[in-house]
Structure formats: structure tokens, C-alpha cells
PDB file of C-alpha atoms in Angstrom:
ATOM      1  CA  UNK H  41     -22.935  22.274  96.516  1.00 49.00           C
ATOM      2  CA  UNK H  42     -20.157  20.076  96.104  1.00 55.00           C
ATOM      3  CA  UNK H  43     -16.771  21.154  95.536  1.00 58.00           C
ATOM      4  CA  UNK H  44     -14.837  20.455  92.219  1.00 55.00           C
ATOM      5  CA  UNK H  45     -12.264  18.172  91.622  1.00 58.00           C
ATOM      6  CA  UNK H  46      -9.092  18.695  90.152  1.00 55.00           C
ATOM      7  CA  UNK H  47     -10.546  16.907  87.193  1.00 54.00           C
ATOM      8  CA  UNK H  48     -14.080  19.072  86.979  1.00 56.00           C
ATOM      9  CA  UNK H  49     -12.422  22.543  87.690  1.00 56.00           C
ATOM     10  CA  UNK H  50     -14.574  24.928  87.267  1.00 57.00           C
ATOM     11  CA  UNK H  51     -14.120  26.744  83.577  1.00 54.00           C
ATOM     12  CA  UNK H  52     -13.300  30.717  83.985  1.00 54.00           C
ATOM     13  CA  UNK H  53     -14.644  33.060  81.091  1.00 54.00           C
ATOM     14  CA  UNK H  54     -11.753  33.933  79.777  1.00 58.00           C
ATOM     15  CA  UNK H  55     -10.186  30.328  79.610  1.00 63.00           C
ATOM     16  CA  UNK H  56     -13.959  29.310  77.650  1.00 75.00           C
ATOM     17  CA  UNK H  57     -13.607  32.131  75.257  1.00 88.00           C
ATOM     18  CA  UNK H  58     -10.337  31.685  74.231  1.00 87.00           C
ATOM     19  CA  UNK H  59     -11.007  27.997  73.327  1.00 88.00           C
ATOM     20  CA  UNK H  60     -14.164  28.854  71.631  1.00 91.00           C
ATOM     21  CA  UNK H  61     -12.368  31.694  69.797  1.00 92.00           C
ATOM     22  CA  UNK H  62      -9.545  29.067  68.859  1.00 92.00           C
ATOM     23  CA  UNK H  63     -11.872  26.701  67.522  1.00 93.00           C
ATOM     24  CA  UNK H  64     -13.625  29.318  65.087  1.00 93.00           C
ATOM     25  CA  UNK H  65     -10.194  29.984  63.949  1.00 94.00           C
ATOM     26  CA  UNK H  66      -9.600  26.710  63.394  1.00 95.00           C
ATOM     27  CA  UNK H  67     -12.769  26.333  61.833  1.00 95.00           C
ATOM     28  CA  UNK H  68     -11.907  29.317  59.696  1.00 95.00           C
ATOM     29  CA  UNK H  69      -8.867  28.012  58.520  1.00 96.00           C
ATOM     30  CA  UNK H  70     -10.349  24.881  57.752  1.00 95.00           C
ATOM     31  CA  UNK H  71     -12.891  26.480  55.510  1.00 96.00           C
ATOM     32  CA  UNK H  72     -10.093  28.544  53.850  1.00 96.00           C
ATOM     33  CA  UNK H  73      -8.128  25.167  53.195  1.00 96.00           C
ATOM     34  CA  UNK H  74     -11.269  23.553  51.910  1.00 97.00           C
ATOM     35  CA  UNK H  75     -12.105  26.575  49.322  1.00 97.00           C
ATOM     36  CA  UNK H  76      -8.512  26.399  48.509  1.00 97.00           C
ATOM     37  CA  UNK H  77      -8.353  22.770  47.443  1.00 97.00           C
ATOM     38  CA  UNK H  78     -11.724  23.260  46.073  1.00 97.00           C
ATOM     39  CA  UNK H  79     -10.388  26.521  44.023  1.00 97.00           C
ATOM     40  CA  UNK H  80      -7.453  24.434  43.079  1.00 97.00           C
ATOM     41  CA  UNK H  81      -9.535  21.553  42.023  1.00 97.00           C
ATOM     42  CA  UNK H  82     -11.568  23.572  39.949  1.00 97.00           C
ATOM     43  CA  UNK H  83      -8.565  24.653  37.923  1.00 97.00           C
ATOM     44  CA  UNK H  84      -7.219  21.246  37.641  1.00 97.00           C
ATOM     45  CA  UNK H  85     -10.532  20.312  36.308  1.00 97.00           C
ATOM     46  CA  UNK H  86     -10.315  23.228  33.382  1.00 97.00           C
ATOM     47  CA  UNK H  87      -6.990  22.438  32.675  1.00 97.00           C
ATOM     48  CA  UNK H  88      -7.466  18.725  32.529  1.00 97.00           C
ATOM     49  CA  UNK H  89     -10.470  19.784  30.600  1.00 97.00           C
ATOM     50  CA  UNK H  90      -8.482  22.228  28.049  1.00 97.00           C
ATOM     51  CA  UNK H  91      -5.966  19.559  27.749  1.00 97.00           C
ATOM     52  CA  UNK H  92      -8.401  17.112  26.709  1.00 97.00           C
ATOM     53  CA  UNK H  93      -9.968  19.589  23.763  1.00 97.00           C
ATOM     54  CA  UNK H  94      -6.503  20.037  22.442  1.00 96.00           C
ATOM     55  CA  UNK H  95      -5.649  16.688  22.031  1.00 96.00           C
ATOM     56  CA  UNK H  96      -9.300  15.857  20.745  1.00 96.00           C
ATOM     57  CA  UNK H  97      -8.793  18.381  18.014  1.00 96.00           C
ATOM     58  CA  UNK H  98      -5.400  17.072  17.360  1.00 95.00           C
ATOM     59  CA  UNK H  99      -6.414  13.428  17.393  1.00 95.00           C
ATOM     60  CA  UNK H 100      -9.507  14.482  14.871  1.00 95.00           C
ATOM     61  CA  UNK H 101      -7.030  16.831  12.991  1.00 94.00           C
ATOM     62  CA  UNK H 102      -4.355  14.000  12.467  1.00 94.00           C
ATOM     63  CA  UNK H 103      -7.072  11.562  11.378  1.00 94.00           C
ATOM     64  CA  UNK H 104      -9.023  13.663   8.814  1.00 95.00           C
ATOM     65  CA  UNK H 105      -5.427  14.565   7.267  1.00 93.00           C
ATOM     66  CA  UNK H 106      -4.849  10.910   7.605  1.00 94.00           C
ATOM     67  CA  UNK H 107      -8.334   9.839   5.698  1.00 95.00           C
ATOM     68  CA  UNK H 108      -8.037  11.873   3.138  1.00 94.00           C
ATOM     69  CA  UNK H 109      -4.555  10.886   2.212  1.00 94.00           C
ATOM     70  CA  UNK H 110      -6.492   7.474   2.158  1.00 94.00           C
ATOM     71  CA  UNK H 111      -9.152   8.921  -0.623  1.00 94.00           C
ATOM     72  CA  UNK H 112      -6.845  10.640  -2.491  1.00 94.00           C
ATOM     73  CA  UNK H 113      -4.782   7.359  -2.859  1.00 94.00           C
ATOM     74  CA  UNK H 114      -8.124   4.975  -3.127  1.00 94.00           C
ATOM     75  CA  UNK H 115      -9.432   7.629  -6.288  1.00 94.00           C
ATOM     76  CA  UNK H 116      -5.597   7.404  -7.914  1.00 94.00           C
ATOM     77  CA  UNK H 117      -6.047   3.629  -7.393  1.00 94.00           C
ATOM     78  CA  UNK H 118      -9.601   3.310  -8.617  1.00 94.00           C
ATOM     79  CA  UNK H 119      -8.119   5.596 -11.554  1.00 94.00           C
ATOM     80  CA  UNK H 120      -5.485   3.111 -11.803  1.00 94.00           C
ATOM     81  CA  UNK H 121      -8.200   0.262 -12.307  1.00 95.00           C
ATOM     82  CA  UNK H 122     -10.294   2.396 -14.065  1.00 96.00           C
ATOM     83  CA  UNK H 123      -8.187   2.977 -17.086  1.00 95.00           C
ATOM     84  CA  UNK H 124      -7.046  -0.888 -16.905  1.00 96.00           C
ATOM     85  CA  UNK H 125     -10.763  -1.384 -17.691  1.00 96.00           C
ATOM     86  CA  UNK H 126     -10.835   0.394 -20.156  1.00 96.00           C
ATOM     87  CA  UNK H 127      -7.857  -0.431 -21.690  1.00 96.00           C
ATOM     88  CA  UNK H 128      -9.260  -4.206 -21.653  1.00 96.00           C
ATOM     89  CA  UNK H 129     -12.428  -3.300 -23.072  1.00 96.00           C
ATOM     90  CA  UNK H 130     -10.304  -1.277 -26.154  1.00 96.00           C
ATOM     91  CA  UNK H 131      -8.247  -4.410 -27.022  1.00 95.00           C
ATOM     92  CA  UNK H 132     -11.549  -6.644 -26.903  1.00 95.00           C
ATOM     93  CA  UNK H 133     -13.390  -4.330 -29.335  1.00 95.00           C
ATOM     94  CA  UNK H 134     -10.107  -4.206 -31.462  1.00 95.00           C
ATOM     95  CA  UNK H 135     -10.160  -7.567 -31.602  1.00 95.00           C
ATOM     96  CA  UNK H 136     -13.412  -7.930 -32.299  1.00 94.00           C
ATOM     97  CA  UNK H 137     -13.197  -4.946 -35.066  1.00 94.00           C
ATOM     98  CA  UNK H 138     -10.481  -7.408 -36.894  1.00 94.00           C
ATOM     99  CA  UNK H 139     -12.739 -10.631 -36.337  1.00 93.00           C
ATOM    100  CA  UNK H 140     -15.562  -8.726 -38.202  1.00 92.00           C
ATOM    101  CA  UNK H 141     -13.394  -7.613 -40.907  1.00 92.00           C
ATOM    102  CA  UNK H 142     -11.196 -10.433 -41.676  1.00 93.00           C
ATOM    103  CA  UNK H 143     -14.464 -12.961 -41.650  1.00 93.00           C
ATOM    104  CA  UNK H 144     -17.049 -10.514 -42.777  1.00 93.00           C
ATOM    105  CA  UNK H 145     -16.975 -11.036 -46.400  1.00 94.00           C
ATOM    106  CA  UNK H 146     -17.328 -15.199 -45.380  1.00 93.00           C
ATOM    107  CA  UNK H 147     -20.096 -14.530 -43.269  1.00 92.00           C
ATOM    108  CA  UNK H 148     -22.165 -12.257 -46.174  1.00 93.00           C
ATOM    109  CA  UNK H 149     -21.740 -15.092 -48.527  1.00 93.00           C
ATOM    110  CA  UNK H 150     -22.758 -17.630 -46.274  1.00 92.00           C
ATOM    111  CA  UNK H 151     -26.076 -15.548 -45.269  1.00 92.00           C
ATOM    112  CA  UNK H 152     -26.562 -14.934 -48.834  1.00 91.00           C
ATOM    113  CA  UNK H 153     -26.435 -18.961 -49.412  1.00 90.00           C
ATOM    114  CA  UNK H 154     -28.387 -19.809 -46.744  1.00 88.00           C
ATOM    115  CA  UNK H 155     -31.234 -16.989 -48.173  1.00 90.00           C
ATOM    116  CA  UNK H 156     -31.183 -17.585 -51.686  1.00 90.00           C
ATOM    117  CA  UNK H 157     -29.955 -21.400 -52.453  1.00 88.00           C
ATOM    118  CA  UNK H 158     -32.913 -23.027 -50.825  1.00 84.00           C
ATOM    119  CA  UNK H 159     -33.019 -26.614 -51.777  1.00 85.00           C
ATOM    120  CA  UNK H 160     -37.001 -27.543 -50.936  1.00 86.00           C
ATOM    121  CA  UNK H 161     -37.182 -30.854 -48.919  1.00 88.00           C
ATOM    122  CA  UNK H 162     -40.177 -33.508 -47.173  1.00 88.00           C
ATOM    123  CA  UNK H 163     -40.324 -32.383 -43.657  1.00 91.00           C
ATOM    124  CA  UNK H 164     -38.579 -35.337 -41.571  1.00 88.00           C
ATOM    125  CA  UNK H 165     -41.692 -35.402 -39.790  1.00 90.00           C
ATOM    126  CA  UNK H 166     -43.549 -36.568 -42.882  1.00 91.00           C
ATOM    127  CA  UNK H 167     -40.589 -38.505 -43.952  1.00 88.00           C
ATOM    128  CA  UNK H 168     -41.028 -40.311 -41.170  1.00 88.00           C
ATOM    129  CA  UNK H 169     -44.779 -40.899 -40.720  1.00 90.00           C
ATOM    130  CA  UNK H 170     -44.493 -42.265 -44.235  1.00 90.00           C
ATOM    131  CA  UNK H 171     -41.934 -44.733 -43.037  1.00 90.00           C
ATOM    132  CA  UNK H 172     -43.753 -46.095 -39.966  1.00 90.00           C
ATOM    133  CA  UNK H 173     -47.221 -46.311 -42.535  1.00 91.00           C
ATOM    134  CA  UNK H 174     -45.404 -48.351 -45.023  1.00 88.00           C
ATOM    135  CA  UNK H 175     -43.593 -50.403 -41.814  1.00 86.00           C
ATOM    136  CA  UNK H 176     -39.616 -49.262 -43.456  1.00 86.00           C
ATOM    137  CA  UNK H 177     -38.815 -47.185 -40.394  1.00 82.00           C
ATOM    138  CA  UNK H 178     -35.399 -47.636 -39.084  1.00 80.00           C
ATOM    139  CA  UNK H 179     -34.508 -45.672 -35.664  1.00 75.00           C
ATOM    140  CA  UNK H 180     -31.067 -44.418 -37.666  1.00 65.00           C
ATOM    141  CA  UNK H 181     -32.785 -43.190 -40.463  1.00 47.00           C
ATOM    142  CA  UNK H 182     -30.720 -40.777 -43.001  1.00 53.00           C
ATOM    143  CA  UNK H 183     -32.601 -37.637 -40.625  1.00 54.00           C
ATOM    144  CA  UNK H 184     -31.169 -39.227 -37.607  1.00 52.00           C
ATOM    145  CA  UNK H 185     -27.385 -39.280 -39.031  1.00 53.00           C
ATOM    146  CA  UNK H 186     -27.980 -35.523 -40.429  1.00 55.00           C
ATOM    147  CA  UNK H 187     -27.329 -34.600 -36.714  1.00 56.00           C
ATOM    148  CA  UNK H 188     -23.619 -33.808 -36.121  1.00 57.00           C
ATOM    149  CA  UNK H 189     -21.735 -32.114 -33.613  1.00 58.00           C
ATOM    150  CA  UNK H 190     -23.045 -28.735 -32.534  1.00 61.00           C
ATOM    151  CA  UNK H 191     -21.230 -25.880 -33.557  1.00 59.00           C
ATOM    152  CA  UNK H 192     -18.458 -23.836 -31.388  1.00 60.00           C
ATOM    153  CA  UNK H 193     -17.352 -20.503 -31.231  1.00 58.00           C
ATOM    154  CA  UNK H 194     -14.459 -21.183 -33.483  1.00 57.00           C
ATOM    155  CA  UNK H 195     -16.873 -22.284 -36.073  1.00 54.00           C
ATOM    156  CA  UNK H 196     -18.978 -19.404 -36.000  1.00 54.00           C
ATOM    157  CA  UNK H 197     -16.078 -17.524 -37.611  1.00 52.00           C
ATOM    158  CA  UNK H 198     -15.221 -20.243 -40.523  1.00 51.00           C
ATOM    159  CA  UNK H 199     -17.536 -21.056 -43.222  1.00 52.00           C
ATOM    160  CA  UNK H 200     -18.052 -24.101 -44.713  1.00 52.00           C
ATOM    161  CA  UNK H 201     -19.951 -26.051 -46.788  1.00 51.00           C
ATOM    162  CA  UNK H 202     -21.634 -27.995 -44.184  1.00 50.00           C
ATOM    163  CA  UNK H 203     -22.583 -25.828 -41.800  1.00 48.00           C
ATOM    164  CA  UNK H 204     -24.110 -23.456 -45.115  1.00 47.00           C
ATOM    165  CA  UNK H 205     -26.062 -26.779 -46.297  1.00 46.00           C
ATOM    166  CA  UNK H 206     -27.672 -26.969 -42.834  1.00 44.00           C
TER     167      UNK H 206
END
């Protein structure tokens, strides 16, 4: 058997237990420092996590108080609007309650006219087919000149002896 070298001594028991005994406590303390960082990354995590609720429930608490602030002022506007509308809608029907009862009286008597006072008259029609049999028709016949300007809604209001006539 050959003889060791300086560099392949032979180990000794004692010298190979000690190392192996240093490495398991080594080992042992790296474990330890592993659970540690892994205990103190666990409470990071739950305080991160706690953290993060809180300020959700803030965030959500600000911005419901912050929404309805917004309703509250959208219902006082649409209140606002509301009553603007209906003010509107008053003055129109005022106005229309003194356009009935300054022209109503007018308006009766012109009905009344137009109802009773019929004046019987030759459809234009016949008027006209007469014309074209006896060879007198004229394109701007009396019929055709009866046509005037259409009425607007100022006249509606304002009788007159024209407009009663037709």
C-alpha cells in the first residue's frame, strides 16, 4: 500500500467528525436563517397586505363620500332646471290664457259667421267646365285670383273680413 502524501493525509475520526458536525451546524443555521427570512417575509406580506385593505377602504370611502356629494349637487341642479321648466311652461300658458281671452270674443263671432252667413256659390269646378264648354276659359279666371297669401300665426289671432268671407 502506498504511503500518503502530505497532500492525501490520511483523515483521523475525530478530525472527520468534527467537520461533519460543523457542517450540520452550519446547515442548521442556515435553515434557521432561511425560516427566519421566510417568517419575516410572511409578515411583510400581511402587513403589506393590511396596508393595502386600509387604503382600499379609504380610497372607496373617499370616493363614495365624493359621489354622492356629486348626486346631491346633480338632484339640486336638476331641481334647479326643473323648476326653470316649469316656470317656462307657466308664463307660456299665461300667455296663452291672455291670447284666448283678449281674442276669444273675435274668434266666436268669426266661427259664428263662417256657420251661419253661408253665401251658396257654383263649385269652381263647374265654373270652370262651363268655361272650357263654351271656349271663355281664361287661366286667371276670378277663382284663380281668389287665392291670396296663406295665413300666419299672427293672423290666426285677428279677424277680418277676408279671411271670414273665405
Amino acid at each position: 500500500m502506498p504511503t500518503p502524501t502530505k497532500t492525501q493525509s490520511k483523515p483521523t475520526g475525530c478530525a472527520d467528525n468534527a467537520g461533519v458536525r460543523m457542517l450540520l451546524a452550519a446547515e442548521l443555521r442556515g435553515n434557521e436563517v432561511i425560516n427566519e427570512a421566510k417568517k419575516r417575509r410572511q409578515r411583510l406580506m400581511k402587513k403589506a397586505r393590511k396596508e393595502a385593505d386600509e387604503e382600499i377602504r379609504e380610497y372607496k370611502l373617499r370616493h363614495e363620500t365624493r359621489i354622492v356629494l356629486l348626486k346631491e349637487s346633480l338632484k339640486e341642479e336638476g331641481a334647479k332646471v326643473q323648476a326653470e321648466v316649469d316656470k317656462n311652461v307657466a308664463a307660456a300658458l299665461k300667455m296663452y290664457e291672455v291670447a284666448v281671452t283678449v281674442h276669444k270674443e273675435s274668434i266666436v263671432e268669426r266661427l259664428m259667421n263662417l256657420v251661419v252667413d253661408v253665401q251658396p256659390q257654383i263649385h269652381r269646378n263647374i265654373v270652370t267646365q262651363q268655361q272650357i264648354s263654351g271656349g271663355t276659359y281664361e287661366r286667371n279666371s276670378a277663382f284663380d285670383n281668389r287665392r291670396k297669401r296663406k295665413p300666419t300665426m299672427t293672423d290666426s289671432f285677428i279677424p277680418s273680413s277676408e279671411s271670414a268671407v273665405l
